[in-house]
């Protein structure tokens, strides 16, 4: 068992998602005292404030997973120069009812891969705006805008040689950030 549990939220539901692959490869670069738990967001209802008093089981499960984690790692594509609706829906669902957000205080990391040249930069900026409102201390540097290219992953799904050192360094910074900001009892 690792000492720190990270909830990994991927903003793509696509079966062969590059971002899902990146999340898996990144988790393998984590330090020994970190464990990574993939969080399902594809089965959440569309957020409806009328349901705040009786949230769906999938929403309760999401909130419990976030509440039980020491940090959150967002790995997201860029959709139309912003974050995918499925990710915003997850953020909204676990933020309510008012005063009972699961996200508050959880140290966050933001990263993403897209086929476009700016590698999710605009999606990440929009996401950072939301995370600031949700009171999540979010790692600022290094930024990581990853473009999906041949060789990004090797045949075993690990980060390929060209990006390994950069992403290993990113993960070290993120882990240090979590250690600094996690509210351990
Ligand atoms: C609805 C939609 C909107 C997209 N918009 C962008 C975009 O704004 N910028 C970008 O770089 N790629 C965009 N793409 C291409 C994605 O980078 C590409 O589909 C990528 O593979 C999505 O991530 P995934 O592999 O994790 O599903 C878009 C794709 C879709 C389906």
PDB file of C-alpha atoms in Angstrom, residues 44-53 55 59 88-98:
ATOM      1  CA  UNK A  44     -22.374  10.012 -13.954  1.00  0.00           C
ATOM      2  CA  UNK A  45     -25.749  11.658 -14.582  1.00  0.00           C
ATOM      3  CA  UNK A  46     -25.796  15.062 -16.192  1.00  0.00           C
ATOM      4  CA  UNK A  47     -25.549  17.400 -13.254  1.00  0.00           C
ATOM      5  CA  UNK A  48     -28.967  18.648 -12.092  1.00  0.00           C
ATOM      6  CA  UNK A  49     -29.214  20.787  -8.964  1.00  0.00           C
ATOM      7  CA  UNK A  50     -32.603  19.240  -8.195  1.00  0.00           C
ATOM      8  CA  UNK A  51     -30.762  16.046  -7.298  1.00  0.00           C
ATOM      9  CA  UNK A  52     -28.455  17.596  -4.692  1.00  0.00           C
ATOM     10  CA  UNK A  53     -30.553  16.165  -1.859  1.00  0.00           C
ATOM     11  CA  UNK A  55     -27.403  12.159  -5.441  1.00  0.00           C
ATOM     12  CA  UNK A  59     -22.077  10.566  -7.732  1.00  0.00           C
ATOM     13  CA  UNK A  88     -16.861  19.442 -16.423  1.00  0.00           C
ATOM     14  CA  UNK A  89     -19.853  17.293 -15.535  1.00  0.00           C
ATOM     15  CA  UNK A  90     -17.725  15.290 -13.086  1.00  0.00           C
ATOM     16  CA  UNK A  91     -16.328  18.469 -11.570  1.00  0.00           C
ATOM     17  CA  UNK A  92     -19.830  19.868 -11.118  1.00  0.00           C
ATOM     18  CA  UNK A  93     -21.303  16.658  -9.709  1.00  0.00           C
ATOM     19  CA  UNK A  94     -18.667  16.273  -6.997  1.00  0.00           C
ATOM     20  CA  UNK A  95     -18.751  19.974  -6.101  1.00  0.00           C
ATOM     21  CA  UNK A  96     -22.263  19.963  -4.697  1.00  0.00           C
ATOM     22  CA  UNK A  97     -24.378  20.367  -2.617  1.00  0.00           C
ATOM     23  CA  UNK A  98     -23.005  23.809  -1.800  1.00  0.00           C
TER      24      UNK A  98
END
